Short mmCIF file of C-alpha atoms and ligand atoms in Angstrom, two decimals:
data_model
loop_
_atom_site.label_atom_id
_atom_site.label_comp_id
_atom_site.label_asym_id
_atom_site.label_seq_id
_atom_site.Cartn_x
_atom_site.Cartn_y
_atom_site.Cartn_z
CA MET D 1 69.32 107.79 104.89
CA ILE D 2 66.45 105.33 104.77
CA GLU D 3 63.09 105.54 102.98
CA ILE D 4 60.26 103.07 103.37
CA ASP D 5 57.70 102.63 100.58
CA LYS D 6 54.49 102.15 102.53
CA ALA D 7 52.73 100.60 99.51
CA LYS D 8 55.23 97.73 99.51
CA CYS D 9 55.70 97.46 103.29
CA GLN D 10 54.28 94.28 104.87
CA ASN D 11 54.53 95.65 108.43
CA CYS D 12 56.77 92.77 109.53
CA ASN D 13 58.98 95.21 111.45
CA LEU D 14 62.10 93.25 110.57
CA CYS D 15 63.73 96.54 109.51
CA PHE D 16 63.04 97.94 112.98
CA GLN D 17 64.56 94.85 114.58
CA THR D 18 67.67 94.74 112.44
CA CYS D 19 68.60 98.46 112.44
CA PRO D 20 71.71 98.79 114.64
CA TYR D 21 71.20 102.51 115.21
CA GLY D 22 67.54 102.62 116.17
CA ILE D 23 66.70 104.78 113.17
CA ILE D 24 63.51 102.86 112.50
CA ASN D 25 60.61 102.79 114.96
CA PRO D 26 58.03 100.02 115.00
CA GLY D 27 55.33 100.69 112.46
CA PRO D 28 57.74 100.85 110.78
CA HIS D 29 58.53 104.57 110.76
CA VAL D 30 61.83 106.21 110.01
CA LYS D 31 62.84 108.63 112.77
CA GLU D 32 63.61 111.65 110.64
CA ALA D 33 65.97 113.24 113.18
CA ALA D 34 67.98 110.04 113.48
CA ASN D 35 68.04 109.34 109.75
CA ALA D 36 71.09 111.54 109.27
CA PHE D 37 73.05 109.08 111.42
CA CYS D 38 72.30 106.12 109.15
CA ILE D 39 75.54 104.25 108.39
CA GLU D 40 74.07 102.73 105.22
CA CYS D 41 74.78 99.20 106.35
CA GLY D 42 71.79 98.11 104.26
CA GLN D 43 70.45 95.63 106.83
CA CYS D 44 66.89 97.02 106.57
CA TYR D 45 67.03 96.77 102.78
CA ALA D 46 68.48 93.26 102.90
CA VAL D 47 65.90 91.88 105.31
CA CYS D 48 62.70 93.42 103.84
CA PRO D 49 60.38 90.77 102.29
CA GLY D 50 58.54 93.42 100.22
CA ASN D 51 61.67 95.24 98.98
CA ALA D 52 60.10 98.39 100.45
CA VAL D 53 63.28 99.91 101.86
CA THR D 54 65.66 102.20 100.01
CA VAL D 55 68.99 103.15 101.49
CA CYS D 56 70.43 106.29 99.96
CA GLY D 57 73.87 105.80 98.57
CA CYS D 58 73.11 102.22 97.58
CA PRO D 59 72.24 101.58 93.93
CA ASP D 60 68.60 100.59 93.48
CA GLU D 61 69.22 97.13 92.11
CA GLU D 62 67.98 94.07 93.90
CA GLN D 63 70.81 91.69 94.69
CA PRO D 64 70.10 88.16 95.78
CA GLY D 65 70.99 87.61 99.41
CA ARG D 66 70.99 83.84 99.45
CA PRO D 67 73.09 81.89 101.89
CA ALA D 68 76.25 80.41 100.45
CA ASP D 69 75.87 76.86 99.19
CA ILE D 70 78.90 75.56 101.06
CA ALA D 71 78.72 72.61 103.41
CA ALA D 72 80.15 73.19 106.89
CA GLU D 73 82.65 70.37 106.40
CA ALA D 74 83.82 71.87 103.09
CA MET D 75 84.26 75.28 104.72
CA LEU D 76 86.28 73.86 107.59
CA ASP D 77 88.34 71.86 105.10
CA LEU D 78 89.07 75.02 103.14
CA LEU D 79 90.11 76.87 106.30
CA GLN D 80 92.19 74.00 107.62
CA ASN D 81 93.95 73.40 104.34
CA ARG D 82 94.75 77.03 103.65
CA ARG D 83 98.49 77.50 103.71
CA SER D 84 100.68 80.52 103.48
CA THR D 85 102.09 80.01 100.01
CA ARG D 86 105.83 80.44 99.66
CA LEU D 87 106.17 78.71 96.32
CA PHE D 88 105.04 80.86 93.43
CA GLN D 89 105.14 80.54 89.67
CA PRO D 90 106.78 83.60 88.10
CA LEU D 91 103.43 84.98 86.90
CA PRO D 92 101.31 87.94 88.01
CA VAL D 93 97.73 87.24 89.07
CA ALA D 94 95.45 87.72 86.05
CA ASP D 95 92.87 90.53 85.97
CA GLU D 96 89.88 88.17 86.26
CA HIS D 97 91.30 86.57 89.41
CA MET D 98 92.42 89.90 90.84
CA GLU D 99 88.96 91.43 90.34
CA PHE D 100 87.38 88.46 92.10
CA LEU D 101 89.75 88.89 95.04
CA ILE D 102 89.17 92.63 95.29
CA ARG D 103 85.42 92.01 95.28
CA ALA D 104 85.83 89.46 98.07
CA ALA D 105 87.85 91.96 100.12
CA SER D 106 85.37 94.75 99.41
CA VAL D 107 82.45 92.96 101.07
CA ALA D 108 84.26 92.40 104.37
CA PRO D 109 82.63 93.69 107.56
CA SER D 110 83.59 97.26 108.36
CA ALA D 111 83.29 98.99 111.74
CA THR D 112 80.35 101.42 111.54
CA ASN D 113 80.38 100.60 107.82
CA LEU D 114 83.03 103.30 107.25
CA ARG D 115 84.68 101.38 104.39
CA GLN D 116 87.92 103.31 104.30
CA VAL D 117 90.19 100.46 103.30
CA LYS D 118 92.08 100.85 100.05
CA ALA D 119 94.05 98.17 98.20
CA TYR D 120 97.15 98.79 96.10
CA VAL D 121 97.80 95.99 93.62
CA VAL D 122 101.38 95.90 92.37
CA ARG D 123 102.06 93.63 89.41
CA ASN D 124 104.76 95.60 87.66
CA THR D 125 107.85 93.38 87.87
CA SER D 126 110.35 96.22 87.87
CA LEU D 127 108.40 98.07 90.60
CA ILE D 128 108.28 94.86 92.67
CA GLY D 129 112.05 94.70 92.22
CA ASP D 130 112.42 98.27 93.47
CA ILE D 131 110.15 97.54 96.44
CA ARG D 132 112.22 94.45 97.23
CA ILE D 133 115.44 96.48 97.19
CA ALA D 134 113.98 99.29 99.33
CA THR D 135 112.54 96.83 101.86
CA THR D 136 115.80 94.90 102.04
CA ASN D 137 117.75 98.12 102.54
CA TYR D 138 115.38 99.12 105.31
CA TYR D 139 116.02 95.83 107.16
CA ALA D 140 119.75 96.06 106.57
CA SER D 141 119.77 99.39 108.40
CA LEU D 142 117.49 98.04 111.12
CA GLN D 143 119.85 95.11 111.55
CA ARG D 144 122.77 97.47 112.02
CA MET D 145 120.75 99.26 114.67
CA PHE D 146 120.02 95.97 116.43
CA THR D 147 123.74 95.36 116.87
CA LEU D 148 124.16 98.65 118.74
CA PRO D 149 124.27 98.69 122.57
CA GLY D 150 120.80 99.21 124.02
CA ALA D 151 119.10 97.69 120.98
CA SER D 152 116.87 95.35 122.95
CA LEU D 153 115.72 98.28 125.09
CA LEU D 154 114.91 100.19 121.91
CA ALA D 155 112.94 97.25 120.56
CA ARG D 156 111.01 97.00 123.83
CA ILE D 157 110.19 100.70 123.65
CA GLN D 158 108.89 100.13 120.12
CA GLY D 159 106.64 97.39 121.49
CA ILE D 160 108.56 94.47 120.00
CA SER D 161 108.73 91.66 122.56
CA ARG D 162 111.83 89.51 123.03
CA ALA D 163 109.92 86.43 121.82
CA ARG D 164 108.97 88.23 118.64
CA MET D 165 112.49 89.58 118.13
CA GLU D 166 113.85 86.04 118.40
CA ARG D 167 111.41 84.82 115.77
CA VAL D 168 111.85 87.75 113.41
CA LEU D 169 115.64 88.03 113.49
CA PRO D 170 116.52 84.84 111.54
CA ALA D 171 114.04 85.79 108.79
CA MET D 172 115.47 89.30 108.72
CA LEU D 173 118.98 87.90 108.31
CA ALA D 174 117.76 85.73 105.43
CA ILE D 175 116.19 88.76 103.78
CA THR D 176 119.29 90.88 104.06
CA ASN D 177 121.65 88.04 103.02
CA PRO D 178 119.55 85.98 100.62
CA PRO D 179 121.01 82.66 99.54
CA GLU D 180 121.78 82.47 95.82
CA GLY D 181 118.61 81.98 93.77
CA LYS D 182 116.22 82.54 96.68
CA ASP D 183 113.93 85.46 97.43
CA PRO D 184 113.18 85.15 101.17
CA LEU D 185 111.22 88.38 101.14
CA PHE D 186 108.66 87.90 98.36
CA TYR D 187 109.33 84.28 97.31
CA ASN D 188 109.32 85.52 93.71
CA ALA D 189 105.63 86.43 93.93
CA ARG D 190 104.68 88.67 91.02
CA THR D 191 101.72 90.31 92.74
CA LEU D 192 101.73 92.34 95.93
CA VAL D 193 98.63 93.77 97.55
CA VAL D 194 99.03 96.50 100.14
CA PHE D 195 96.06 97.49 102.30
CA THR D 196 95.90 101.05 103.61
CA VAL D 197 93.55 103.19 105.68
CA PRO D 198 93.59 106.96 106.28
CA LYS D 199 96.44 107.98 108.59
CA SER D 200 93.91 109.36 111.08
CA ALA D 201 92.00 106.07 111.22
CA GLY D 202 91.42 104.47 114.58
CA GLU D 203 91.96 100.90 115.69
CA GLU D 204 88.61 99.71 114.39
CA THR D 205 89.29 100.90 110.86
CA VAL D 206 92.78 99.40 111.00
CA GLY D 207 90.96 96.18 111.91
CA ASP D 208 88.82 96.58 108.78
CA ALA D 209 91.98 96.36 106.67
CA TRP D 210 92.97 93.08 108.34
CA ILE D 211 89.53 91.63 107.84
CA ALA D 212 89.46 92.69 104.18
CA ALA D 213 92.86 91.09 103.65
CA GLN D 214 91.71 87.88 105.30
CA ASN D 215 88.60 87.83 103.07
CA MET D 216 91.00 87.96 100.15
CA VAL D 217 93.12 85.15 101.58
CA ILE D 218 90.09 82.89 102.03
CA ALA D 219 88.66 83.75 98.61
CA ALA D 220 92.01 82.96 97.01
CA GLU D 221 91.63 79.38 98.26
CA THR D 222 88.69 78.90 95.89
CA ILE D 223 90.66 79.88 92.78
CA PRO D 224 94.14 78.74 91.83
CA VAL D 225 95.80 81.60 93.71
CA GLY D 226 98.05 81.24 96.74
CA SER D 227 98.62 83.97 99.29
CA CYS D 228 100.98 84.87 102.09
CA TYR D 229 100.87 87.82 104.44
CA ASN D 230 104.04 89.84 104.34
CA GLY D 231 104.67 91.46 107.69
CA PHE D 232 108.11 92.59 106.56
CA LEU D 233 106.73 94.71 103.76
CA SER D 234 103.89 96.10 105.88
CA TYR D 235 106.16 97.05 108.77
CA ALA D 236 108.78 98.63 106.53
CA ALA D 237 106.15 100.52 104.54
CA HIS D 238 104.75 101.81 107.81
CA GLU D 239 108.11 103.05 109.02
CA TYR D 240 109.95 104.04 105.84
CA PRO D 241 108.32 106.90 103.90
CA TYR D 242 110.37 106.22 100.75
CA LEU D 243 108.82 102.78 100.43
CA LYS D 244 105.33 104.19 100.75
CA LYS D 245 106.12 106.72 98.07
CA LEU D 246 107.48 103.99 95.80
CA MET D 247 104.18 102.14 96.03
CA GLY D 248 102.23 105.34 95.38
CA VAL D 249 100.69 105.32 98.87
CA SER D 250 99.86 108.91 99.77
CA GLU D 251 101.13 110.81 102.82
CA ASP D 252 97.73 110.78 104.47
CA GLU D 253 97.39 107.00 104.39
CA LYS D 254 99.00 104.33 106.51
CA VAL D 255 99.86 100.80 105.45
CA VAL D 256 98.18 98.17 107.61
CA THR D 257 99.00 94.87 105.98
CA SER D 258 100.15 93.33 102.75
CA LEU D 259 99.85 90.09 100.85
CA LEU D 260 101.93 88.21 98.34
CA LEU D 261 99.73 86.59 95.71
CA GLY D 262 100.43 84.25 92.85
CA TYR D 263 99.84 80.91 91.21
CA PRO D 264 101.31 78.23 93.47
CA GLY D 265 104.52 76.66 92.24
CA GLY D 266 103.96 73.50 94.28
CA ARG D 267 101.37 71.78 96.45
CA TYR D 268 101.25 71.37 100.19
CA LEU D 269 100.55 67.69 100.68
CA ARG D 270 100.15 67.59 104.43
CA ARG D 271 98.45 69.77 106.96
CA PRO D 272 100.65 70.91 109.87
CA HIS D 273 99.13 70.38 113.29
CA ARG D 274 97.34 73.35 114.81
CA GLU D 275 96.19 73.35 118.44
CA MET D 276 92.67 74.50 119.18
CA MET D 277 92.93 78.02 120.57
CA PRO D 278 92.53 78.41 124.33
CA THR D 279 88.81 78.78 124.82
CA VAL D 280 86.87 79.86 127.87
CA TRP D 281 83.37 78.44 128.11
CA LYS D 282 80.90 80.06 130.47
C1 FMN P 1 100.36 89.34 110.19
C2 FMN P 1 101.14 88.26 109.50
C3 FMN P 1 102.37 88.55 108.95
C4 FMN P 1 103.09 87.57 108.28
N1 FMN P 1 104.26 87.88 107.67
C5 FMN P 1 104.93 86.95 106.99
C6 FMN P 1 106.14 87.28 106.30
O1 FMN P 1 106.59 88.42 106.30
N2 FMN P 1 106.77 86.29 105.62
C7 FMN P 1 106.29 85.01 105.58
O2 FMN P 1 106.91 84.16 104.96
N3 FMN P 1 105.14 84.67 106.22
C8 FMN P 1 104.46 85.60 106.92
N4 FMN P 1 103.29 85.27 107.55
C9 FMN P 1 102.77 83.90 107.47
C10 FMN P 1 102.95 83.15 108.79
O3 FMN P 1 104.30 82.84 108.97
C11 FMN P 1 102.07 81.88 108.70
O4 FMN P 1 100.72 82.27 108.75
C12 FMN P 1 102.35 80.91 109.84
O5 FMN P 1 103.63 80.41 109.76
C13 FMN P 1 101.36 79.75 109.81
O6 FMN P 1 101.39 79.10 108.56
P1 FMN P 1 100.07 78.92 107.68
O7 FMN P 1 99.57 80.29 107.33
O8 FMN P 1 100.47 78.14 106.47
O9 FMN P 1 99.08 78.19 108.53
C14 FMN P 1 102.57 86.24 108.21
C15 FMN P 1 101.32 85.96 108.79
C16 FMN P 1 100.61 86.96 109.41
C17 FMN P 1 99.26 86.62 109.98
#
């Protein structure tokens, strides 16, 4: 719901131009009938030079909306030098760093501004141990299934392509038969973050969880925290109710993705080559 303070309004109509739902008419005037459909994205508030717009549900405190002071080259450098960290110090991520990362994830774009993504931060070492055991057990049973006749057909039915199977299998074998002193599942990370959305959520909201996680990954590059997505945990948590329960994820939520976080236990000195993605120019 939007309100415009006419005394402050400079009639620039930027609020009209920026509203994605056509709730504001030129003038500007709020269309009362449409106001109920406001998604509280806050664009009209953010763009108003006179601070004349109030969006219900948003606290009435003016926040600076300045552009980030990051050079393009520095941004590209940060993105290019980001690595999935698989070397972690045996330390959980400290509160101050974790709060920064949650804030970074919380400001990610959200389809229709629904904001239904929830993050579970697990730093309890013994719980991480239990999650590791449950996840490993899950893959051990999956592995047994894969050795049964008709397994590749089953995988295809589940939407797992042959190419993906071939890439996933060696890692799965490492997880279920870890070499002495190695943790091929969590790389000894002492912080896990699991992103969930309501079970009923559609594709767009599932996408929100990915975007929030990626915000966290990028933000982690600016503090001494390394990150690595963990598809094994996310997939298992999606399929294995016991694991969800262990992490305290409720029945009516689904796990979308998860991250390992921690203080890097080594540095990546070179940047592996990455091809430019296929691009169609029109
Ligand atoms: C959705 C997703 C799931 C992933 N799952 C895992 C995982 O379970 N274990 C792991 O070691 N790396 C995982 N990764 C990291 C990828 O292997 C990594 O991004 C890729 O090898 C490229 O390396 P880079 O991130 O350092 O550029 C995952 C990445 C993504 C995007």
